Short mmCIF file of C-alpha atoms in Angstrom, two decimals:
data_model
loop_
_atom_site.label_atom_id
_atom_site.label_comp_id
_atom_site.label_asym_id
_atom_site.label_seq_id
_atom_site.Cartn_x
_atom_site.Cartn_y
_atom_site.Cartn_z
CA UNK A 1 23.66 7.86 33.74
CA UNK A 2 22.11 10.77 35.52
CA UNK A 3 19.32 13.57 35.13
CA UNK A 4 20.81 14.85 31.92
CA UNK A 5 19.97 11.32 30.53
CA UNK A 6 16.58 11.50 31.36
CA UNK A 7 16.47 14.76 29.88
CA UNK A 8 17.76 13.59 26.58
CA UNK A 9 15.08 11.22 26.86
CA UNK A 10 11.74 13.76 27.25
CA UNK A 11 13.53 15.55 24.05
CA UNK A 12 13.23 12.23 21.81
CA UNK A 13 10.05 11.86 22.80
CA UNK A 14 9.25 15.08 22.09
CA UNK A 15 10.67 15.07 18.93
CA UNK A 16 9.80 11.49 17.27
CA UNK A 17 7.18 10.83 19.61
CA UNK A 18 8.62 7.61 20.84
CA UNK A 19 7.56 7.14 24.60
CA UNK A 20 9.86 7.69 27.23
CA UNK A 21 8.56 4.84 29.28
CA UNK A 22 8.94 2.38 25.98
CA UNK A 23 12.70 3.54 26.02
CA UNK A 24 13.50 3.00 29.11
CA UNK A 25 11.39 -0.50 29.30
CA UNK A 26 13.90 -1.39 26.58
CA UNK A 27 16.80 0.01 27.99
CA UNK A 28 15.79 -2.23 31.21
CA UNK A 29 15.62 -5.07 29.29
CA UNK A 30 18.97 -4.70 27.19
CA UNK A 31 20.93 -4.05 30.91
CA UNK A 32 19.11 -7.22 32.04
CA UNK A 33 20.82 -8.79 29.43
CA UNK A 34 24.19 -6.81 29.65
CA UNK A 35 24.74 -8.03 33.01
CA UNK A 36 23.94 -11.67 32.60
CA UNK A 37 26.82 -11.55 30.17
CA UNK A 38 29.29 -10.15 32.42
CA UNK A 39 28.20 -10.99 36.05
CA UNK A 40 27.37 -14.07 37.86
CA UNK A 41 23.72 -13.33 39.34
CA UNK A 42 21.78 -14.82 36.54
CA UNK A 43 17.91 -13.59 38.04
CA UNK A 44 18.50 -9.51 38.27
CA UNK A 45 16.49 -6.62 37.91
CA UNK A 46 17.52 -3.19 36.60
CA UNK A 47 16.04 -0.25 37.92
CA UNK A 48 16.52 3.09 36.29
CA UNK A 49 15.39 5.88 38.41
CA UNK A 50 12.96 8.27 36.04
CA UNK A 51 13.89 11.46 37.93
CA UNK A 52 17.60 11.15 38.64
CA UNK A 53 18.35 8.51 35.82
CA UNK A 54 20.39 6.27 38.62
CA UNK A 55 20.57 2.48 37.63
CA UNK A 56 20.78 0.07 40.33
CA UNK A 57 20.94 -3.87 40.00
CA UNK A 58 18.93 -5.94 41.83
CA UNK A 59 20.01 -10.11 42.29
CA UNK A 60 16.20 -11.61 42.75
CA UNK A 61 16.74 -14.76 45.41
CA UNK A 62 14.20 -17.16 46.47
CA UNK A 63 13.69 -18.09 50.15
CA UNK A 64 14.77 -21.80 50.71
CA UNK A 65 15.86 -23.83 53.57
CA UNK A 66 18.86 -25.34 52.18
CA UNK A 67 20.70 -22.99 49.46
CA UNK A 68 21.45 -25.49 46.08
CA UNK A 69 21.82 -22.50 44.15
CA UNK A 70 23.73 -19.16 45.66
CA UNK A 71 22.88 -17.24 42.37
CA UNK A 72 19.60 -17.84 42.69
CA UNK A 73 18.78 -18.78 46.34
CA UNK A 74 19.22 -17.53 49.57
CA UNK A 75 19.07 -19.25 53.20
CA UNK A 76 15.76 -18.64 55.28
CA UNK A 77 18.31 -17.43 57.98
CA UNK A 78 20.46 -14.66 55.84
CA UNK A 79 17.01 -13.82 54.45
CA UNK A 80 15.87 -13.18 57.58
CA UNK A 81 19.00 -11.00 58.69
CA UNK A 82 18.04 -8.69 55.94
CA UNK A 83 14.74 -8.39 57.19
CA UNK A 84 12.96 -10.51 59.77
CA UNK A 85 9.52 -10.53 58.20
CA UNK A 86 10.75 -12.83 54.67
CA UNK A 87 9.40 -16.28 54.74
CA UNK A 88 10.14 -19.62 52.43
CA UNK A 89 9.67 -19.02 48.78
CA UNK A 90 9.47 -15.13 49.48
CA UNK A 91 11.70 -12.89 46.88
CA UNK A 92 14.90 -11.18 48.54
CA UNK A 93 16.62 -8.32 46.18
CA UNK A 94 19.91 -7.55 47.12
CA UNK A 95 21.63 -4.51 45.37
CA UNK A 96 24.67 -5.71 43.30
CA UNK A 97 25.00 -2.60 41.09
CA UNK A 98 28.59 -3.36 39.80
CA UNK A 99 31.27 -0.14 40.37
CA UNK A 100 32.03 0.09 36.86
CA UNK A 101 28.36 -0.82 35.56
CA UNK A 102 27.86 2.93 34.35
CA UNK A 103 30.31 2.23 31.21
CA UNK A 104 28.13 -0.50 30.26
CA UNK A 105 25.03 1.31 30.57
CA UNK A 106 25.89 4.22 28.68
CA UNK A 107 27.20 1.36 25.96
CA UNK A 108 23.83 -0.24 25.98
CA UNK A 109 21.83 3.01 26.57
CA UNK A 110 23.29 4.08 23.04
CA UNK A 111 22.60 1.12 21.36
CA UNK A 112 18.95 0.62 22.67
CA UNK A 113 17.72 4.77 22.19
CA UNK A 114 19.69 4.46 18.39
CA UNK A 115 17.82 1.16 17.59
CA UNK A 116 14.37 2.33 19.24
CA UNK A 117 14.59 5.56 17.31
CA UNK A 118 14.99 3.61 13.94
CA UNK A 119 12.18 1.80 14.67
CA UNK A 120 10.12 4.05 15.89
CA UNK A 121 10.88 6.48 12.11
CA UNK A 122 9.85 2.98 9.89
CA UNK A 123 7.08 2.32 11.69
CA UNK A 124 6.20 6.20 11.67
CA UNK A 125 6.50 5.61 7.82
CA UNK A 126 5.32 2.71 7.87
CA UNK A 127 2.14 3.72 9.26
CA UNK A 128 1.66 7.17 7.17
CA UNK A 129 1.51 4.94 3.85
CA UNK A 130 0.00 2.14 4.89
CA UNK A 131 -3.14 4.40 4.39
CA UNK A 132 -2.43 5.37 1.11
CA UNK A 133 -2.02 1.55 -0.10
CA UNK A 134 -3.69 1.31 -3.76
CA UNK A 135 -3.79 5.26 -3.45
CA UNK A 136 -1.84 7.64 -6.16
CA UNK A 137 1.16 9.53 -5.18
CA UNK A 138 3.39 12.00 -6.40
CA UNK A 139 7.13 11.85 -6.23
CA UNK A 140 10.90 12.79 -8.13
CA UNK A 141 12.77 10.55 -9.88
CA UNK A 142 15.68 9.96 -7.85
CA UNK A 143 17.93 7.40 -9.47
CA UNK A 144 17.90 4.43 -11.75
CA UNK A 145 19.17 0.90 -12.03
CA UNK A 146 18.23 -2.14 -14.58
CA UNK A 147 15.44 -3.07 -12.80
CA UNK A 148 14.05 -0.39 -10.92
CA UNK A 149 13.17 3.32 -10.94
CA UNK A 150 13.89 4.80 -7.40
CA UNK A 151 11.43 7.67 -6.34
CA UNK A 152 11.82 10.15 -3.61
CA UNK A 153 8.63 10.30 -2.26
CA UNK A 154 9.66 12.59 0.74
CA UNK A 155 10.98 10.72 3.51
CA UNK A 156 11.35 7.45 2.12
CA UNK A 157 12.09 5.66 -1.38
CA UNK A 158 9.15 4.39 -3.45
CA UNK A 159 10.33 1.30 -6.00
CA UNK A 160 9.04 1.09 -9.40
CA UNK A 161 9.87 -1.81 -11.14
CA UNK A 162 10.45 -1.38 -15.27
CA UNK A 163 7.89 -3.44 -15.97
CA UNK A 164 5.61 -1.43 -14.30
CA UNK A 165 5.93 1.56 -16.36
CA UNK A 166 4.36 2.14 -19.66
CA UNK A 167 6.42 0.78 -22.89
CA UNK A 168 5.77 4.60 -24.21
CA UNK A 169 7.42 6.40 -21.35
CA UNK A 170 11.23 7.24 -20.49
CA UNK A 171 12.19 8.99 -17.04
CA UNK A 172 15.27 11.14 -16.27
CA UNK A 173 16.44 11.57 -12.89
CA UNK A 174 14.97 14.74 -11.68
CA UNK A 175 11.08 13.95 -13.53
CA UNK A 176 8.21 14.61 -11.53
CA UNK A 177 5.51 11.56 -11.87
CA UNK A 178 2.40 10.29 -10.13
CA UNK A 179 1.99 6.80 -9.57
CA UNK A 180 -0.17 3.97 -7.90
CA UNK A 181 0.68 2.49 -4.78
CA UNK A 182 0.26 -1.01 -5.04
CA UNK A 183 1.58 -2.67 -1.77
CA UNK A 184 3.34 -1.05 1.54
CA UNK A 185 5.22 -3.74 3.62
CA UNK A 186 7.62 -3.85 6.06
CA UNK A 187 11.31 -4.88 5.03
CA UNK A 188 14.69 -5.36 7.09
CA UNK A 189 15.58 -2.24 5.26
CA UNK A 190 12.58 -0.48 6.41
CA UNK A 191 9.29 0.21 4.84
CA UNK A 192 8.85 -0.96 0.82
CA UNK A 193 6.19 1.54 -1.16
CA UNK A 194 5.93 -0.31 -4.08
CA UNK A 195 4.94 1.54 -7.15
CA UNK A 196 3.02 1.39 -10.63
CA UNK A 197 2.28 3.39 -13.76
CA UNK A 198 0.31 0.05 -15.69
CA UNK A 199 -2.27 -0.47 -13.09
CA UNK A 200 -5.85 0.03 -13.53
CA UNK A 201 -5.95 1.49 -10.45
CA UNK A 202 -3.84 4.57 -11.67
CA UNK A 203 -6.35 5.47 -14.33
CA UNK A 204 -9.56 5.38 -11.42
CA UNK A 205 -7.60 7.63 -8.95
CA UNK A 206 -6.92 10.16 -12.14
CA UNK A 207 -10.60 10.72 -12.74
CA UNK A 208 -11.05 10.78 -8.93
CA UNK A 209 -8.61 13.75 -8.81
CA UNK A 210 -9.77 15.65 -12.66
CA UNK A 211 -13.47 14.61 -12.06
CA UNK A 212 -15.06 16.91 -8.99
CA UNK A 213 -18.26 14.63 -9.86
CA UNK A 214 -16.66 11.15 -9.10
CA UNK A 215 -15.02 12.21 -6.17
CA UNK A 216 -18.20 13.47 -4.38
CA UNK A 217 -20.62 10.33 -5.40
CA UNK A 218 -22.35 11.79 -8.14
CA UNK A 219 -20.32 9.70 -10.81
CA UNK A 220 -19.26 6.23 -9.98
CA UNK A 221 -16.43 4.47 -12.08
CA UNK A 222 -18.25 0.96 -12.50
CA UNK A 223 -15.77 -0.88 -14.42
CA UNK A 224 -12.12 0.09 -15.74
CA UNK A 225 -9.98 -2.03 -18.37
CA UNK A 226 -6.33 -0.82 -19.59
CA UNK A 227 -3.61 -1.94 -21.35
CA UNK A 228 -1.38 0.35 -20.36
CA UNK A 229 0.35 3.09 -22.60
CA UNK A 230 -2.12 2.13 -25.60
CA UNK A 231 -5.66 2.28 -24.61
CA UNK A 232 -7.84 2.05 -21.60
CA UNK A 233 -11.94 1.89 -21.57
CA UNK A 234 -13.59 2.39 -18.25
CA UNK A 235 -17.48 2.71 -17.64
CA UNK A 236 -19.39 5.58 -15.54
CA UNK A 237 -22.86 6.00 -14.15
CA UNK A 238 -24.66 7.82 -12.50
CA UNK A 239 -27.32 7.27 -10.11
CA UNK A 240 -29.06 10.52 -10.84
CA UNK A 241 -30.72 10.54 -14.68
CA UNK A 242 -29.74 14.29 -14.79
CA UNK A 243 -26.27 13.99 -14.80
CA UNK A 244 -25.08 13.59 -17.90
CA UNK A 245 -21.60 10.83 -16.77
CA UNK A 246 -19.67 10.44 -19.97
CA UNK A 247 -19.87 14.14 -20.01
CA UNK A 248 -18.97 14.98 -16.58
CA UNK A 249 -15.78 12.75 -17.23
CA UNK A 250 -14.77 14.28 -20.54
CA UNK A 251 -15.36 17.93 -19.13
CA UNK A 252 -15.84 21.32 -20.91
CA UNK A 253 -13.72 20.91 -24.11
CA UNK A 254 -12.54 17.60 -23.03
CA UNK A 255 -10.43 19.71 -20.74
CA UNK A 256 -10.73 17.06 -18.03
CA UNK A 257 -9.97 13.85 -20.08
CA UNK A 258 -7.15 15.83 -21.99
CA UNK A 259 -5.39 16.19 -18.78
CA UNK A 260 -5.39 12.13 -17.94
CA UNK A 261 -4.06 11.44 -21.30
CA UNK A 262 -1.41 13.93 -21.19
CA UNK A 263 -0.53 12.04 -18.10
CA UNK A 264 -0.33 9.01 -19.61
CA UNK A 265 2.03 10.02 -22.11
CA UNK A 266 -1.12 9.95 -25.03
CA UNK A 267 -3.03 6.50 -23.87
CA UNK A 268 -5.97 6.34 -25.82
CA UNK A 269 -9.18 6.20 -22.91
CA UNK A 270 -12.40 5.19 -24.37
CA UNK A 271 -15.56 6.31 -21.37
CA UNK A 272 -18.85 4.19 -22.26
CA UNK A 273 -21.76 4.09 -19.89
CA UNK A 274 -21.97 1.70 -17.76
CA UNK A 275 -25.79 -0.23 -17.81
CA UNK A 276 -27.65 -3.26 -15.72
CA UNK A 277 -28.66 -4.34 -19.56
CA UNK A 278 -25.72 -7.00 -20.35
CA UNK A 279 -27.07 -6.22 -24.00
CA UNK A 280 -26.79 -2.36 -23.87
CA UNK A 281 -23.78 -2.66 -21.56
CA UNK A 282 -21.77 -5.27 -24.19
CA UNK A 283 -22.41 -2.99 -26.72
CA UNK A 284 -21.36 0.16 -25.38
CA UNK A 285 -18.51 -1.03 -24.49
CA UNK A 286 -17.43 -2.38 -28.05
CA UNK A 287 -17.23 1.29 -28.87
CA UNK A 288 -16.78 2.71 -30.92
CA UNK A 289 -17.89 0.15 -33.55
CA UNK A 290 -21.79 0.19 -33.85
CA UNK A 291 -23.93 -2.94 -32.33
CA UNK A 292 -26.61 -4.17 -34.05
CA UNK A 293 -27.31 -7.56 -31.55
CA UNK A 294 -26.33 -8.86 -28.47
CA UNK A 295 -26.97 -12.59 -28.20
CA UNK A 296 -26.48 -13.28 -24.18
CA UNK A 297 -25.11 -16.92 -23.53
CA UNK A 298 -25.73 -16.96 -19.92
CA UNK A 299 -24.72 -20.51 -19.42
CA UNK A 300 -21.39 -19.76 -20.56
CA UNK A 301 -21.29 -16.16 -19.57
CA UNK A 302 -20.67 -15.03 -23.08
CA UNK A 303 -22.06 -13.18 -25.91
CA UNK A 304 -22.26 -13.18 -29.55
CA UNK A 305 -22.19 -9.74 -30.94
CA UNK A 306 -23.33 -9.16 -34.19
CA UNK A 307 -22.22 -5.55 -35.84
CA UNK A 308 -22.32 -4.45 -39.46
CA UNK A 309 -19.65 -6.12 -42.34
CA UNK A 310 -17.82 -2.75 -42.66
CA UNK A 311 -17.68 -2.13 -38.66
CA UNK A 312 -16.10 -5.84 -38.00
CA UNK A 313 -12.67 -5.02 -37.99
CA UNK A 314 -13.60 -1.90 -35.85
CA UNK A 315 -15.13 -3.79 -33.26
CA UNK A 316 -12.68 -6.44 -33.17
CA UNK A 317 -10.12 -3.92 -32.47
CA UNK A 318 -6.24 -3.98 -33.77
CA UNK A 319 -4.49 -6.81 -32.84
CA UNK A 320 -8.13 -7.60 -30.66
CA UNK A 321 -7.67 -4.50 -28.42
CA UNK A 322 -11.32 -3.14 -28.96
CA UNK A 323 -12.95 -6.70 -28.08
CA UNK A 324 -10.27 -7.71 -25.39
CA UNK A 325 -11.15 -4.65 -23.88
CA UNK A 326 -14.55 -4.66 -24.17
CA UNK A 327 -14.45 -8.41 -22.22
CA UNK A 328 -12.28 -7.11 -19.48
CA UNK A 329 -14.51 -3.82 -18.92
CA UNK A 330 -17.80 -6.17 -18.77
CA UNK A 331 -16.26 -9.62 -17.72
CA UNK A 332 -18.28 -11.28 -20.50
CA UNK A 333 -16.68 -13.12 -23.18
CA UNK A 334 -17.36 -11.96 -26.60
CA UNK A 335 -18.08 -13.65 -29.80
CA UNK A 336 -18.05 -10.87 -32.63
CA UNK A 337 -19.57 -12.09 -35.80
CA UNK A 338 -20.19 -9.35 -39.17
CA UNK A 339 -23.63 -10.07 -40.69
CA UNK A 340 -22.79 -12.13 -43.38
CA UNK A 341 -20.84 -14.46 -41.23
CA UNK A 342 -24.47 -14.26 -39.04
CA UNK A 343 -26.07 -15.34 -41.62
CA UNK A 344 -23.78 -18.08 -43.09
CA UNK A 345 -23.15 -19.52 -39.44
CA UNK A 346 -27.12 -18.94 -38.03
CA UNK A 347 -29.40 -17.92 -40.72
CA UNK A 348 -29.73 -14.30 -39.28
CA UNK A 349 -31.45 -12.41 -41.59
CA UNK A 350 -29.16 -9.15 -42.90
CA UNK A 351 -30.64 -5.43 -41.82
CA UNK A 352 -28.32 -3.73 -43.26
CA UNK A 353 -28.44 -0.93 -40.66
CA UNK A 354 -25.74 1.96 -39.78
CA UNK A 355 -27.53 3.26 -36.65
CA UNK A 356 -25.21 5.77 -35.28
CA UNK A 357 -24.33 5.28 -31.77
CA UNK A 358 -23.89 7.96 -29.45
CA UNK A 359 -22.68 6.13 -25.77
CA UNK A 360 -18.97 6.79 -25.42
CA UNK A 361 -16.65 9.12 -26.27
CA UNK A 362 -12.90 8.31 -27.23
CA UNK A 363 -9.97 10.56 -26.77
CA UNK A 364 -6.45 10.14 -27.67
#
C-alpha cells in the first residue's frame, strides 16, 4: 500500500461519491479481521496512514500485574520499559505489522473498495427511485420471460410482472412504454423497481402529465376507478366555478384525452364531475345512462338508483362494468332498479322522463 493507493482512493470518491474516510473505515475493519485469522494477537488495531497509505498493526495490551494472557496482557514492568509513565489497566500498543502483511492488504483492500463500490451504486439507485415510488416512468423493453417483462429503465432493470399488463397489449423487445412504479425495495441482487400498466395510479399520473390544469392545482382528480385495458371512470373538480374540469381534461378536440387512450392501447375513460352531493355524485358517475333518483341508504352506505326502463341495461353496464365502476369511483354500493321494477318493488310512481344529462364525457 502506498500514496498511489490513496490516490486511487480520492478518484472513487470523486467519481461515485463514496467517501474516502468510509473506505478506509472499512478497509480498517476488514484488516482487523484479516489478521485475527492469520496472527496470534487477537486485540489489534490497523492504522492506515491517509497521506502515505502505510498500514501498521497495532497489538492493544492491558496493564496487569500478573500476565494470564500474553495476547492480550502485558506486565506492569515491560509496560513500564516501553514507557515509564503506563500504569495498571492502562492500554500499551506495540507495533506487530507482519513483513509480509502488504500481500494481505492489497487482497483485502480489493475486496473491501470492490464491495463498497457495489454498494455504494445500489444504494445510489436505490435512493434516485425511491422518490419516484407510485410515480410513472418511461423505459425499453429489454427482454422477456414467462413471467416477467424486463425494462431498461437506464441504469437498472424495472420488473413487470404479466399480470400487470393489460390483457389488450403485446410488447416486443425494443418497445418504448410508460409505466407505474408501484414499490422500490432493496434485494440481494440490488434494487427491485417494480412495475405496472393495470394500476389506477397509471391513469392519475397520465392526466397529471396531458392535463397542464391538474398538474398546477386548478383541477384535482377526486376519485379514479379502472379495469384495466377496458374502461376506466375517474372524477375531476375544480375548486374554482370558472373552470370548466371535464373540459380541461378532455382538451381542445379531445386532443388531451385522445392521447391517454392511445396510451392505453384504446381503454375506454369515462371523466364525470366529481360533487359533495352523494345524489348528484352517484349519478354522474353511472354515466352515461341518465338518473332519474338517488335513494341514499346511509346506514348501509348504499344507494338505490332508479333510471328509466330503456336506460337499465345502460346503467348496469356489460357484464356490470358501468355500475361496478360507478361503486368503485364513489365507494357507495349501488342498487340499480328501472321504473317499473320501482314501482312493482316500492310503489314509485312512473315519470316517464328522458332528461338528457350533460356531466361526463366518454371517449374510446
Amino acid at each position: 500500500m502506498n500514496a498511489e493507493f490513496i490516490e486511487a482512493l480520492t478518484e472513487i470518491e470523486r467519481e461515485k461519491g463514496i467517501s474516502k474516510e468510509v473506505l478506509i473505515d472499512a478497509l480498517e475493519a476488514a484488516l482487523i479481521s484479516s489478521y485475527k485469522r492469520n496472527y496470534t494477537a487477537q486485540n489489534v488495531r490497523v492504522d492506515i496512514n491517509q497521506q502515505t497509505g502505510v498500514i501498521k498493526v497495532f497489538a492493544r495490551k492491558t496493564v496487569v500485574e500478573e500476565v494470564l494472557d500474553p495476547r492480550l496482557e502485558i506486565s506492569i514492568d515491560a509496560a513500564r520499559s516501553i514507557n515509564a509513565n503506563y500504569h495498571l489497566d492502562d492500554i500499551v500498543e506495540i507495533e506487530v505489522t507482519p513483513r509480509d502483511f502488504g500481500r494481505i492488504a492489497a487482497q483485502t483492500a480489493k475486496q473491501v473498495v470492490t464491495q463498497r463500490i457495489r454498494e455504494a451504486e445500489r444504494g445510489l439507485i436505490f435512493n434516485e427511485f425511491i422518490d419516484k415510488e407510485e410515480d410513472i416512468i418511461t423505459g425499453i423493453v429489454e427482454r422477456m420471460d414467462p413471467r416477467n417483462i424486463y425494462i431498461n429503465l437506464g441504469r437498472v432493470e424495472g420488473l413487470l410482472p404479466l399480470n400487470e399488463i393489460m390483457p389488450t397489449e403485446k410488447f416486443q423487445q425494443g418497445d418504448r412504454i410508460k409505466a407505474f412504479i408501484t414499490k422500490v425495495e432493496n434485494s440481494t441482487k440490488g434494487p427491485l423497481i417494480m412495475l405496472s400498466r393495470t394500476h389506477p395510479g397509471l391513469l392519475k399520473r397520465l392526466f397529471e402529465l396531458e392535463v397542464p390544469e391538474i398538474y398546477d392545482g386548478i383541477v384535482e382528480i377526486r376519485s379514479v376507478a379502472r379495469e384495466a385495458g377496458y374502461r376506466s371512470k375517474i372524477a375531476v373538480y375544480s375548486p374554482n366555478p370558472d373552470v370548466d374540469s371535464v373540459g380541461a381534461c378532455v382538451g381542445q378536440k379531445g386532443m388531451r384525452v385522445q392521447t391517454i387512450v392511445d396510451e392505453l392501447k384504446g381503454e375506454r375513460i369515462d371523466i364525470v364531475y366529481w360533487s359533495e352531493d352523494i345524489s348528484e355524485y352517484v349519478a354522474n358517475a353511472l354515466s352515461p345512462s341518465k338518473v332519474l333518483e338517488v335513494q341514499i341508504l346511509e346506514e348501509d352506505k348504499m344507494c338505490r338508483v332508479i333510471v328509466p326502463d330503456f336506460q337499465l341495461s345502460l346503467a348496469i353496464g356489460i357484464k356490470g362494468q358501468n355500475a361496478r365502476l360507478a361503486a368503485k369511483l364513489t365507494g357507495w354500493k349501488i342498487d340499480i332498479k328501472s321504473e317499473s321494477q320501482a314501482f312493482e318493488q316500492f310503489g314509485r310512481p312512473k315519470e316517464g322522463s328522458d332528461l338528457p344529462q350533460e356531466d361526463f364525457l366518454s371517449f374510446e
